[in-house]
Amino acid sequence: MPATVVVGLQWGDEGKGKTTDLLAESVSLVVRYQGGDNAGHTIVLGDEVFKLHLVPSGVLHPHITPVIGNGVVVNPRTLLAEMAMLRERGVDATRVRVSRNAHVIMPYHVALDGATEARLSNDGLGTTRRGIGPAYADRAARVGIRMGDLLDPVGLRQRLARILPERNAVLAEAYAQPPFELDELVAEAAGWGTALADHIVDTTNLVQDALERGEHVLLEGAQGTMLDLDHGTYPYVTSSNPIAGGACTGAGVGPLQIDQVIGVMKAYATRVGSGPFPTQLDDETGTHLLQKGKEFGTTTGRQRRCGWFDAAPLRHAVAVNSVSSIMVNKLDILSGLPEIRLCTGYTVDGRAARWPLPLPELERAEPVYAAFPGWHEDLGGVRRMEDLPVTAGRYLDALEDLAGVPITLVSVGPERNQTIVRTGRVAARARRPATTGV
Ligand code: IMP
């Protein structure tokens, strides 16, 4: 049985939760490998809507162990609130496992993120203000608190006593913010440790043992390729690696243990926060996508910027993730538009430009569009490719040609069954390193 990565190919919010949900039957472990409660997964089960930020969406399936891997930054307040919400709604949250090596988002990380964004105002990155950047910065600077540290209040106090004065000084001097009290912080953090003690484990062994037993492990990315710290539109990115490679470091699997990579994308594009977005639409088509697509952030409630599908970075996204097949979400949202456009590349200063582009060039990039006739039919009830309007099929074919890998799943509504499974389209095998003949 395979290890499968589910990865976003755009700027996040591609609908990865639905992909995970569709695969859930065959899966025993769902592992989040990066990000934190900046993410938001909305899962619709009949009349019930679940919004999850930290707990992997697999928790809704009783046979799945939801795992928060070492690459995730965890705000224990959010985690405990989410587990309580699940319990109240009759979902068993005792199965949730959190890596003891995952870093903790401390209250001062949240304060620093908010203070930086507030000071920069319109020049800010438009972060979710959840403390993601400061927590990952402390991890890299080796002054972070890890989930395992919460289980040892004495060691925790010693660590915090070293770290806190500096954080408080920055908050006071750079941002005129009040300090955090050591005693209060230690008490709250130790309380998290007590409440989460049964959940904090070594998740690498958990994942490796499942793979060893031949079980199907799903590695779930948050955000998307264009928000990747290394391969996205830096600095307008998040502070982790959403790309499939992030699953190796963030869940403790080797590259050759990954059998398939499912790239998830929407039939159009959205972006939340600041940063270049060449296909953005500020007209009535943009409003159509925003309203019909309900494009409001799960985490912050912010209105997402909407635009035509941007295929300029698509090949690159397919390559850096070694995507073996694609799921296209929200095709139904395009119904009713007289014409649909697809950005096939950019020109910069009159010359064709290839992704990736340096930021100043990306900011000047002019999209080159291919135009397709639209369709009016509601797609919500379509379950087979042959029942799609011909024009919708042509649009999908064009997307597939540009991606260079098969589109095997197409979603036409939020429900699990509102999905077209394209049989006969064999997923390309995840690329293996080429063997060099001697
Ligand atoms: P941060 O991850 O909160 O530091 O935010 C950095 C950038 O990533 C901002 O532009 C956010 O809007 C964006 N971002 C973070 N998480 C998500 C997500 O789950 N979906 C879409 N955008 C996100």
CSV table of C-alpha atoms and ligand atoms in Angstrom, one decimal:
chain,number,residue,atom,x,y,z
A,1,MET,CA,0.0,0.0,0.0
A,2,PRO,CA,1.3,3.4,-0.9
A,3,ALA,CA,2.4,6.6,0.9
A,4,THR,CA,0.5,9.3,-0.8
A,5,VAL,CA,1.1,13.0,-0.6
A,6,VAL,CA,-1.7,15.5,-1.1
A,7,VAL,CA,-0.3,18.8,-2.0
A,8,GLY,CA,-1.7,22.2,-3.1
A,9,LEU,CA,-0.5,23.5,-6.5
A,10,GLN,CA,-1.6,27.1,-6.1
A,11,TRP,CA,-1.8,29.6,-3.2
A,12,GLY,CA,-3.6,27.3,-0.8
A,13,ASP,CA,-7.3,26.8,-0.3
A,14,GLU,CA,-7.4,24.4,-3.3
A,15,GLY,CA,-9.7,22.0,-1.4
A,16,LYS,CA,-7.2,19.4,-0.2
A,17,GLY,CA,-9.5,18.4,2.7
A,18,LYS,CA,-11.9,17.0,0.1
A,19,THR,CA,-9.2,15.0,-1.6
A,20,THR,CA,-8.1,13.5,1.8
A,21,ASP,CA,-11.7,12.7,2.6
A,22,LEU,CA,-12.2,10.9,-0.8
A,23,LEU,CA,-9.1,8.7,-0.2
A,24,ALA,CA,-10.0,8.1,3.5
A,25,GLU,CA,-11.5,4.6,3.1
A,26,SER,CA,-8.2,3.1,2.2
A,27,VAL,CA,-6.1,5.0,4.7
A,28,SER,CA,-5.0,4.2,8.2
A,29,LEU,CA,-2.9,7.3,9.0
A,30,VAL,CA,-3.3,10.9,7.9
A,31,VAL,CA,-0.3,13.0,8.7
A,32,ARG,CA,0.0,16.8,8.6
A,33,TYR,CA,3.6,17.7,7.7
A,34,GLN,CA,3.9,21.5,7.9
A,35,GLY,CA,2.1,24.7,8.7
A,36,GLY,CA,0.0,25.4,11.7
A,37,ASP,CA,-3.4,26.8,12.5
A,38,ASN,CA,-2.9,29.3,9.6
A,39,ALA,CA,-4.5,26.5,7.6
A,40,GLY,CA,-8.2,25.8,7.3
A,41,HIS,CA,-10.0,22.7,6.1
A,42,THR,CA,-13.7,22.8,5.5
A,43,ILE,CA,-15.3,19.3,5.3
A,44,VAL,CA,-18.9,18.9,4.5
A,45,LEU,CA,-20.5,15.6,5.7
A,46,GLY,CA,-24.2,15.6,4.9
A,47,ASP,CA,-25.7,18.5,6.8
A,48,GLU,CA,-22.6,18.9,9.0
A,49,VAL,CA,-19.8,21.3,8.2
A,50,PHE,CA,-16.5,20.9,10.1
A,51,LYS,CA,-13.8,23.6,10.0
A,52,LEU,CA,-10.5,22.3,11.1
A,53,HIS,CA,-7.2,24.2,11.4
A,54,LEU,CA,-4.8,21.9,13.0
A,55,VAL,CA,-6.3,18.4,13.4
A,56,PRO,CA,-5.9,16.5,10.1
A,57,SER,CA,-9.3,16.1,8.4
A,58,GLY,CA,-8.9,12.3,8.7
A,59,VAL,CA,-10.2,12.6,12.3
A,60,LEU,CA,-13.7,12.4,10.9
A,61,HIS,CA,-13.1,8.7,10.0
A,62,PRO,CA,-13.1,6.4,13.0
A,63,HIS,CA,-10.5,4.0,11.5
A,64,ILE,CA,-7.9,6.7,10.8
A,65,THR,CA,-5.2,7.9,13.2
A,66,PRO,CA,-4.8,11.7,12.7
A,67,VAL,CA,-1.2,12.7,13.2
A,68,ILE,CA,0.4,16.1,13.6
A,69,GLY,CA,3.9,15.6,12.3
A,70,ASN,CA,7.2,17.1,13.5
A,71,GLY,CA,7.1,19.7,10.7
A,72,VAL,CA,4.0,21.4,12.1
A,73,VAL,CA,4.0,24.3,14.5
A,74,VAL,CA,1.3,23.7,17.1
A,75,ASN,CA,-0.7,26.3,19.0
A,76,PRO,CA,-1.9,24.1,21.9
A,77,ARG,CA,-4.7,26.5,22.6
A,78,THR,CA,-6.1,25.9,19.1
A,79,LEU,CA,-5.4,22.2,19.3
A,80,LEU,CA,-7.3,21.7,22.7
A,81,ALA,CA,-10.2,23.9,21.5
A,82,GLU,CA,-10.5,21.8,18.3
A,83,MET,CA,-10.3,18.5,20.1
A,84,ALA,CA,-13.0,19.8,22.5
A,85,MET,CA,-15.2,20.9,19.6
A,86,LEU,CA,-14.8,17.4,18.0
A,87,ARG,CA,-15.7,15.7,21.2
A,88,GLU,CA,-18.8,17.8,21.7
A,89,ARG,CA,-19.9,16.9,18.2
A,90,GLY,CA,-19.4,13.2,18.9
A,91,VAL,CA,-16.1,12.7,17.1
A,92,ASP,CA,-13.5,10.7,18.9
A,93,ALA,CA,-10.4,12.9,19.3
A,94,THR,CA,-8.5,10.5,21.6
A,95,ARG,CA,-6.8,9.1,18.5
A,96,VAL,CA,-5.0,12.4,17.7
A,97,ARG,CA,-1.3,12.1,17.9
A,98,VAL,CA,1.2,15.0,18.0
A,99,SER,CA,4.9,14.7,17.4
A,100,ARG,CA,6.9,15.5,20.5
A,101,ASN,CA,9.4,17.3,18.1
A,102,ALA,CA,6.7,19.6,16.7
A,103,HIS,CA,7.4,23.2,17.8
A,104,VAL,CA,5.0,25.1,20.0
A,105,ILE,CA,3.5,28.4,18.9
A,106,MET,CA,3.8,30.3,22.1
A,107,PRO,CA,1.7,33.4,23.0
A,108,TYR,CA,4.7,35.7,22.3
A,109,HIS,CA,4.9,34.3,18.8
A,110,VAL,CA,1.3,35.3,18.1
A,111,ALA,CA,2.0,38.8,19.7
A,112,LEU,CA,5.1,39.3,17.6
A,113,ASP,CA,3.4,38.2,14.3
A,114,GLY,CA,0.5,40.6,15.0
A,115,ALA,CA,2.7,43.5,16.1
A,116,THR,CA,4.9,43.2,13.0
A,117,GLU,CA,2.0,43.1,10.6
A,118,ALA,CA,0.3,46.0,12.4
A,119,ARG,CA,3.5,48.1,12.2
A,120,LEU,CA,4.0,47.3,8.5
A,121,SER,CA,0.3,47.9,7.8
A,122,ASN,CA,-0.1,47.9,4.0
A,123,ASP,CA,3.5,46.8,3.4
A,124,GLY,CA,3.0,43.7,5.5
A,125,LEU,CA,2.8,40.2,4.2
A,126,GLY,CA,-0.8,39.9,5.2
A,127,THR,CA,-0.1,36.9,7.4
A,128,THR,CA,-2.8,35.1,9.3
A,129,ARG,CA,-1.3,36.6,12.5
A,130,ARG,CA,-1.2,33.1,14.1
A,131,GLY,CA,2.5,33.3,15.0
A,132,ILE,CA,3.6,31.0,12.3
A,133,GLY,CA,6.7,33.0,11.1
A,134,PRO,CA,8.1,33.8,14.6
A,135,ALA,CA,7.6,30.1,15.7
A,136,TYR,CA,9.5,28.8,12.7
A,137,ALA,CA,12.1,31.5,13.1
A,138,ASP,CA,12.7,30.3,16.7
A,139,ARG,CA,12.9,26.7,15.5
A,140,ALA,CA,15.6,27.6,13.0
A,141,ALA,CA,17.4,29.7,15.6
A,142,ARG,CA,17.2,26.7,18.0
A,143,VAL,CA,15.4,28.6,20.7
A,144,GLY,CA,12.0,27.0,20.2
A,145,ILE,CA,9.8,25.0,22.6
A,146,ARG,CA,8.8,21.6,21.4
A,147,MET,CA,5.7,19.7,22.3
A,148,GLY,CA,7.8,17.2,24.3
A,149,ASP,CA,9.1,20.1,26.4
A,150,LEU,CA,5.6,20.7,27.7
A,151,LEU,CA,5.8,17.4,29.6
A,152,ASP,CA,8.7,18.5,31.7
A,153,PRO,CA,7.7,21.7,33.6
A,154,VAL,CA,11.1,22.1,35.3
A,155,GLY,CA,13.1,22.0,32.0
A,156,LEU,CA,10.4,24.1,30.4
A,157,ARG,CA,10.8,26.8,33.0
A,158,GLN,CA,14.6,26.8,32.5
A,159,ARG,CA,14.2,27.1,28.7
A,160,LEU,CA,11.6,29.9,28.9
A,161,ALA,CA,13.7,31.8,31.5
A,162,ARG,CA,16.4,32.0,28.9
A,163,ILE,CA,14.2,32.9,25.9
A,164,LEU,CA,11.5,35.1,27.4
A,165,PRO,CA,13.6,38.2,28.4
A,166,GLU,CA,14.7,38.7,24.8
A,167,ARG,CA,11.2,38.2,23.4
A,168,ASN,CA,9.8,40.6,26.0
A,169,ALA,CA,12.5,43.2,25.1
A,170,VAL,CA,11.6,43.1,21.4
A,171,LEU,CA,7.9,43.4,22.2
A,172,ALA,CA,8.5,46.3,24.5
A,173,GLU,CA,11.1,48.2,22.6
A,174,ALA,CA,10.1,47.6,19.0
A,175,TYR,CA,6.4,47.4,19.4
A,176,ALA,CA,5.5,49.0,22.7
A,177,GLN,CA,3.7,45.8,23.7
A,178,PRO,CA,3.3,44.5,27.3
A,179,PRO,CA,5.6,41.7,28.5
A,180,PHE,CA,4.7,38.0,29.2
A,181,GLU,CA,5.1,36.8,32.8
A,182,LEU,CA,7.3,33.8,33.2
A,183,ASP,CA,5.2,32.2,35.9
A,184,GLU,CA,2.0,32.6,34.0
A,185,LEU,CA,3.5,31.2,30.8
A,186,VAL,CA,5.0,28.2,32.5
A,187,ALA,CA,1.7,27.4,34.3
A,188,GLU,CA,-0.3,27.6,31.0
A,189,ALA,CA,2.3,25.6,29.1
A,190,ALA,CA,2.5,22.9,31.7
A,191,GLY,CA,-1.3,22.8,31.7
A,192,TRP,CA,-1.2,22.1,27.9
A,193,GLY,CA,1.3,19.3,28.6
A,194,THR,CA,-1.0,17.7,31.2
A,195,ALA,CA,-4.0,17.9,28.9
A,196,LEU,CA,-2.1,16.6,25.8
A,197,ALA,CA,0.2,14.0,27.6
A,198,ASP,CA,-1.6,11.0,26.0
A,199,HIS,CA,-1.3,12.5,22.6
A,200,ILE,CA,2.4,13.6,22.4
A,201,VAL,CA,4.5,10.7,21.0
A,202,ASP,CA,7.3,10.0,18.6
A,203,THR,CA,5.3,10.2,15.3
A,204,THR,CA,8.2,9.2,13.0
A,205,ASN,CA,8.1,5.7,14.4
A,206,LEU,CA,4.3,5.7,14.2
A,207,VAL,CA,4.5,6.5,10.5
A,208,GLN,CA,7.4,4.2,9.8
A,209,ASP,CA,5.7,1.3,11.6
A,210,ALA,CA,2.5,1.8,9.6
A,211,LEU,CA,4.5,1.8,6.3
A,212,GLU,CA,6.3,-1.3,7.4
A,213,ARG,CA,3.0,-3.1,8.0
A,214,GLY,CA,2.0,-2.1,4.5
A,215,GLU,CA,-0.7,0.3,5.5
A,216,HIS,CA,-1.7,3.3,3.4
A,217,VAL,CA,-0.4,6.6,4.8
A,218,LEU,CA,-1.6,9.9,3.6
A,219,LEU,CA,0.7,12.9,4.0
A,220,GLU,CA,-1.4,16.0,4.0
A,221,GLY,CA,0.1,19.4,3.0
A,222,ALA,CA,-1.3,22.7,4.1
A,223,GLN,CA,-1.1,26.0,2.1
A,224,GLY,CA,0.2,25.5,-1.4
A,225,THR,CA,3.3,25.4,-3.7
A,226,MET,CA,3.2,29.1,-4.4
A,227,LEU,CA,3.3,29.8,-0.7
A,228,ASP,CA,6.4,27.5,-0.2
A,229,LEU,CA,9.2,29.2,1.6
A,230,ASP,CA,11.7,28.2,-1.0
A,231,HIS,CA,9.7,27.7,-4.2
A,232,GLY,CA,6.9,30.2,-3.7
A,233,THR,CA,6.7,33.9,-4.4
A,234,TYR,CA,9.1,34.9,-1.6
A,235,PRO,CA,8.7,37.0,0.6
A,236,TYR,CA,5.0,36.6,0.2
A,237,VAL,CA,5.0,33.1,1.4
A,238,THR,CA,4.5,31.1,4.6
A,239,SER,CA,7.4,30.0,6.7
A,240,SER,CA,7.4,26.3,5.9
A,241,ASN,CA,7.6,23.9,2.9
A,242,PRO,CA,4.2,22.9,1.7
A,243,ILE,CA,5.7,21.1,-1.4
A,244,ALA,CA,5.8,17.3,-1.4
A,245,GLY,CA,9.4,17.3,-0.2
A,246,GLY,CA,8.2,18.9,3.0
A,247,ALA,CA,6.5,15.6,3.7
A,248,CYS,CA,9.9,13.9,4.1
A,249,THR,CA,11.2,16.4,6.6
A,250,GLY,CA,7.9,17.1,8.3
A,251,ALA,CA,6.7,13.6,8.7
A,252,GLY,CA,9.9,11.6,8.8
A,253,VAL,CA,9.5,9.6,5.6
A,254,GLY,CA,12.2,9.0,3.0
A,255,PRO,CA,11.7,10.2,-0.6
A,256,LEU,CA,11.5,6.7,-2.0
A,257,GLN,CA,8.8,5.8,0.5
A,258,ILE,CA,6.4,8.1,-1.3
A,259,ASP,CA,4.5,6.3,-4.1
A,260,GLN,CA,2.1,8.9,-5.3
A,261,VAL,CA,1.7,12.7,-5.2
A,262,ILE,CA,-1.8,14.1,-5.8
A,263,GLY,CA,-1.6,17.7,-6.8
A,264,VAL,CA,-4.8,19.6,-5.9
A,265,MET,CA,-5.9,22.8,-7.7
A,266,LYS,CA,-9.1,24.8,-8.2
A,267,ALA,CA,-10.5,25.5,-11.7
A,268,TYR,CA,-9.6,29.1,-11.1
A,269,ALA,CA,-7.2,30.9,-8.8
A,270,THR,CA,-7.4,32.6,-5.4
A,271,ARG,CA,-4.9,34.2,-3.1
A,272,VAL,CA,-5.2,35.5,0.4
A,273,GLY,CA,-2.8,38.1,1.8
A,274,SER,CA,-0.3,40.3,0.0
A,275,GLY,CA,1.9,39.4,-3.0
A,276,PRO,CA,1.8,39.4,-6.8
A,277,PHE,CA,-1.2,37.7,-8.5
A,278,PRO,CA,-1.0,38.4,-12.2
A,279,THR,CA,-4.4,36.9,-13.1
A,280,GLN,CA,-6.4,38.7,-10.4
A,281,LEU,CA,-9.8,40.0,-11.5
A,282,ASP,CA,-11.3,43.1,-9.9
A,283,ASP,CA,-14.4,43.0,-12.1
A,284,GLU,CA,-17.7,41.3,-12.1
A,285,THR,CA,-16.1,37.9,-13.0
A,286,GLY,CA,-14.0,38.3,-9.9
A,287,THR,CA,-17.1,38.9,-7.9
A,288,HIS,CA,-18.8,35.9,-9.5
A,289,LEU,CA,-15.9,33.6,-8.3
A,290,LEU,CA,-15.8,35.2,-4.9
A,291,GLN,CA,-19.5,34.8,-4.2
A,292,LYS,CA,-20.4,31.6,-6.0
A,293,GLY,CA,-17.1,30.0,-4.8
A,294,LYS,CA,-17.6,31.4,-1.2
A,295,GLU,CA,-14.0,32.5,-1.3
A,296,PHE,CA,-13.6,33.7,2.3
A,297,GLY,CA,-10.7,32.5,4.5
A,298,THR,CA,-11.5,29.7,6.9
A,299,THR,CA,-9.0,31.0,9.4
A,300,THR,CA,-9.3,34.8,9.1
A,301,GLY,CA,-12.6,35.3,7.3
A,302,ARG,CA,-10.8,37.5,4.9
A,303,GLN,CA,-12.1,37.9,1.4
A,304,ARG,CA,-9.8,35.9,-1.0
A,305,ARG,CA,-8.5,37.6,-4.1
A,306,CYS,CA,-9.9,35.7,-7.1
A,307,GLY,CA,-8.7,35.4,-10.7
A,308,TRP,CA,-8.4,33.2,-13.8
A,309,PHE,CA,-6.5,29.9,-13.5
A,310,ASP,CA,-2.8,30.7,-13.8
A,311,ALA,CA,-1.0,27.9,-15.6
A,312,ALA,CA,2.3,29.8,-15.9
A,313,PRO,CA,3.7,28.2,-12.7
A,314,LEU,CA,1.8,24.9,-13.2
A,315,ARG,CA,4.5,22.8,-14.9
A,316,HIS,CA,7.0,24.1,-12.3
A,317,ALA,CA,4.6,23.1,-9.5
A,318,VAL,CA,4.1,19.7,-11.1
A,319,ALA,CA,7.9,19.2,-11.4
A,320,VAL,CA,8.9,20.4,-7.9
A,321,ASN,CA,6.3,18.2,-6.3
A,322,SER,CA,6.7,15.3,-8.8
A,323,VAL,CA,3.0,15.2,-9.1
A,324,SER,CA,1.6,11.9,-10.4
A,325,SER,CA,-2.0,12.9,-10.8
A,326,ILE,CA,-4.2,16.0,-10.3
A,327,MET,CA,-7.6,16.7,-8.7
A,328,VAL,CA,-9.4,19.8,-10.0
A,329,ASN,CA,-11.8,21.3,-7.6
A,330,LYS,CA,-14.8,23.7,-8.0
A,331,LEU,CA,-15.3,23.3,-11.7
A,332,ASP,CA,-19.0,24.0,-11.0
A,333,ILE,CA,-18.2,27.5,-9.9
A,334,LEU,CA,-17.3,28.5,-13.5
A,335,SER,CA,-20.9,27.7,-14.7
A,336,GLY,CA,-22.6,30.8,-15.9
A,337,LEU,CA,-19.6,32.6,-17.2
A,338,PRO,CA,-19.9,33.4,-20.9
A,339,GLU,CA,-16.1,33.0,-21.5
A,340,ILE,CA,-13.4,31.3,-19.4
A,341,ARG,CA,-9.8,32.4,-19.6
A,342,LEU,CA,-6.7,30.4,-18.9
A,343,CYS,CA,-3.3,32.1,-18.4
A,344,THR,CA,-0.8,30.1,-20.4
A,345,GLY,CA,2.2,32.2,-19.7
A,346,TYR,CA,3.5,35.7,-19.1
A,347,THR,CA,5.2,38.5,-20.9
A,348,VAL,CA,7.5,40.8,-19.0
A,349,ASP,CA,8.6,44.0,-20.8
A,350,GLY,CA,7.2,42.5,-24.0
A,351,ARG,CA,9.2,39.3,-23.8
A,352,ALA,CA,8.0,35.8,-22.9
A,353,ALA,CA,9.0,34.9,-19.3
A,354,ARG,CA,9.4,31.5,-17.8
A,355,TRP,CA,8.5,30.6,-14.2
A,356,PRO,CA,10.0,31.2,-11.7
A,357,LEU,CA,10.5,35.0,-12.1
A,358,PRO,CA,12.2,37.4,-9.7
A,359,LEU,CA,9.7,39.3,-7.7
A,360,PRO,CA,10.0,42.7,-9.5
A,361,GLU,CA,9.4,40.9,-12.8
A,362,LEU,CA,6.5,38.9,-11.5
A,363,GLU,CA,5.0,42.2,-10.3
A,364,ARG,CA,5.2,43.5,-13.9
A,365,ALA,CA,4.1,40.3,-15.6
A,366,GLU,CA,1.3,40.5,-18.2
A,367,PRO,CA,-0.7,37.3,-18.5
A,368,VAL,CA,-1.1,35.7,-21.9
A,369,TYR,CA,-4.6,34.2,-22.1
A,370,ALA,CA,-6.3,31.4,-24.0
A,371,ALA,CA,-10.1,31.9,-24.2
A,372,PHE,CA,-12.7,29.2,-24.0
A,373,PRO,CA,-16.4,29.4,-24.4
A,374,GLY,CA,-18.2,28.9,-21.1
A,375,TRP,CA,-21.3,26.9,-20.2
A,376,HIS,CA,-24.5,27.5,-18.3
A,377,GLU,CA,-25.4,24.1,-17.0
A,378,ASP,CA,-25.3,23.4,-13.3
A,379,LEU,CA,-22.6,20.7,-12.9
A,380,GLY,CA,-23.6,19.7,-9.3
A,381,GLY,CA,-25.2,16.5,-10.5
A,382,VAL,CA,-22.6,15.4,-13.0
A,383,ARG,CA,-20.8,12.2,-12.1
A,384,ARG,CA,-19.3,11.1,-15.5
A,385,MET,CA,-17.0,13.0,-17.9
A,386,GLU,CA,-19.4,12.3,-20.8
A,387,ASP,CA,-22.2,14.2,-19.0
A,388,LEU,CA,-20.1,17.4,-18.7
A,389,PRO,CA,-20.9,20.2,-21.2
A,390,VAL,CA,-18.4,19.8,-24.1
A,391,THR,CA,-17.0,23.2,-23.3
A,392,ALA,CA,-16.2,22.2,-19.7
A,393,GLY,CA,-14.5,19.0,-21.1
A,394,ARG,CA,-12.4,21.2,-23.4
A,395,TYR,CA,-11.3,23.4,-20.6
A,396,LEU,CA,-10.2,20.4,-18.5
A,397,ASP,CA,-8.3,19.0,-21.5
A,398,ALA,CA,-6.4,22.3,-21.8
A,399,LEU,CA,-5.5,22.2,-18.1
A,400,GLU,CA,-4.3,18.7,-18.4
A,401,ASP,CA,-2.2,19.5,-21.4
A,402,LEU,CA,-0.6,22.4,-19.6
A,403,ALA,CA,0.0,20.3,-16.5
A,404,GLY,CA,1.5,17.4,-18.4
A,405,VAL,CA,0.0,14.8,-15.9
A,406,PRO,CA,-3.5,13.2,-15.8
A,407,ILE,CA,-6.4,14.9,-14.1
A,408,THR,CA,-8.0,11.9,-12.4
A,409,LEU,CA,-10.5,13.6,-10.1
A,410,VAL,CA,-12.8,16.5,-10.8
A,411,SER,CA,-15.0,18.0,-8.1
A,412,VAL,CA,-18.3,19.6,-9.0
A,413,GLY,CA,-19.6,20.4,-5.5
A,414,PRO,CA,-18.7,20.3,-1.8
A,415,GLU,CA,-20.2,16.8,-1.0
A,416,ARG,CA,-18.0,13.8,-1.2
A,417,ASN,CA,-20.1,12.2,-3.9
A,418,GLN,CA,-20.0,15.3,-6.1
A,419,THR,CA,-16.9,14.0,-7.7
A,420,ILE,CA,-16.1,12.7,-11.2
A,421,VAL,CA,-13.6,9.9,-11.1
A,422,ARG,CA,-11.9,9.8,-14.5
A,423,THR,CA,-11.3,6.1,-15.0
A,424,GLY,CA,-8.7,5.0,-17.6
A,425,ARG,CA,-6.4,7.8,-16.8
A,426,VAL,CA,-3.4,6.2,-15.3
A,427,ALA,CA,-1.5,8.3,-12.8
A,428,ALA,CA,2.1,8.8,-13.8
A,429,ARG,CA,4.3,7.1,-11.3
A,430,ALA,CA,6.0,9.5,-9.0
A,431,ARG,CA,9.4,10.2,-10.4
A,432,ARG,CA,12.3,8.1,-9.1
A,433,PRO,CA,15.9,9.4,-9.3
A,434,ALA,CA,17.3,8.3,-12.7
A,435,THR,CA,19.9,5.6,-12.4
A,436,THR,CA,23.1,6.5,-14.1
A,437,GLY,CA,24.6,3.6,-16.1
A,438,VAL,CA,28.2,3.0,-15.6
B,1,IMP,P1,1.4,33.0,7.6
B,1,IMP,O1,1.4,31.6,7.1
B,1,IMP,O2,0.2,33.3,8.6
B,1,IMP,O3,2.7,33.5,8.1
B,1,IMP,O4,1.0,33.9,6.3
B,1,IMP,C1,1.8,34.1,5.2
B,1,IMP,C2,1.0,34.1,3.9
B,1,IMP,O5,0.4,32.8,3.7
B,1,IMP,C3,-0.1,35.1,3.9
B,1,IMP,O6,-0.3,35.6,2.6
B,1,IMP,C4,-1.3,34.2,4.2
B,1,IMP,O7,-2.5,34.8,3.8
B,1,IMP,C5,-1.0,33.0,3.5
B,1,IMP,N1,-1.6,31.8,4.1
B,1,IMP,C6,-1.2,31.1,5.2
B,1,IMP,N2,-2.0,30.0,5.4
B,1,IMP,C7,-2.9,30.0,4.3
B,1,IMP,C8,-3.9,29.1,3.9
B,1,IMP,O8,-4.2,28.1,4.6
B,1,IMP,N3,-4.5,29.4,2.8
B,1,IMP,C9,-4.2,30.4,2.0
B,1,IMP,N4,-3.3,31.3,2.3
B,1,IMP,C10,-2.6,31.1,3.5
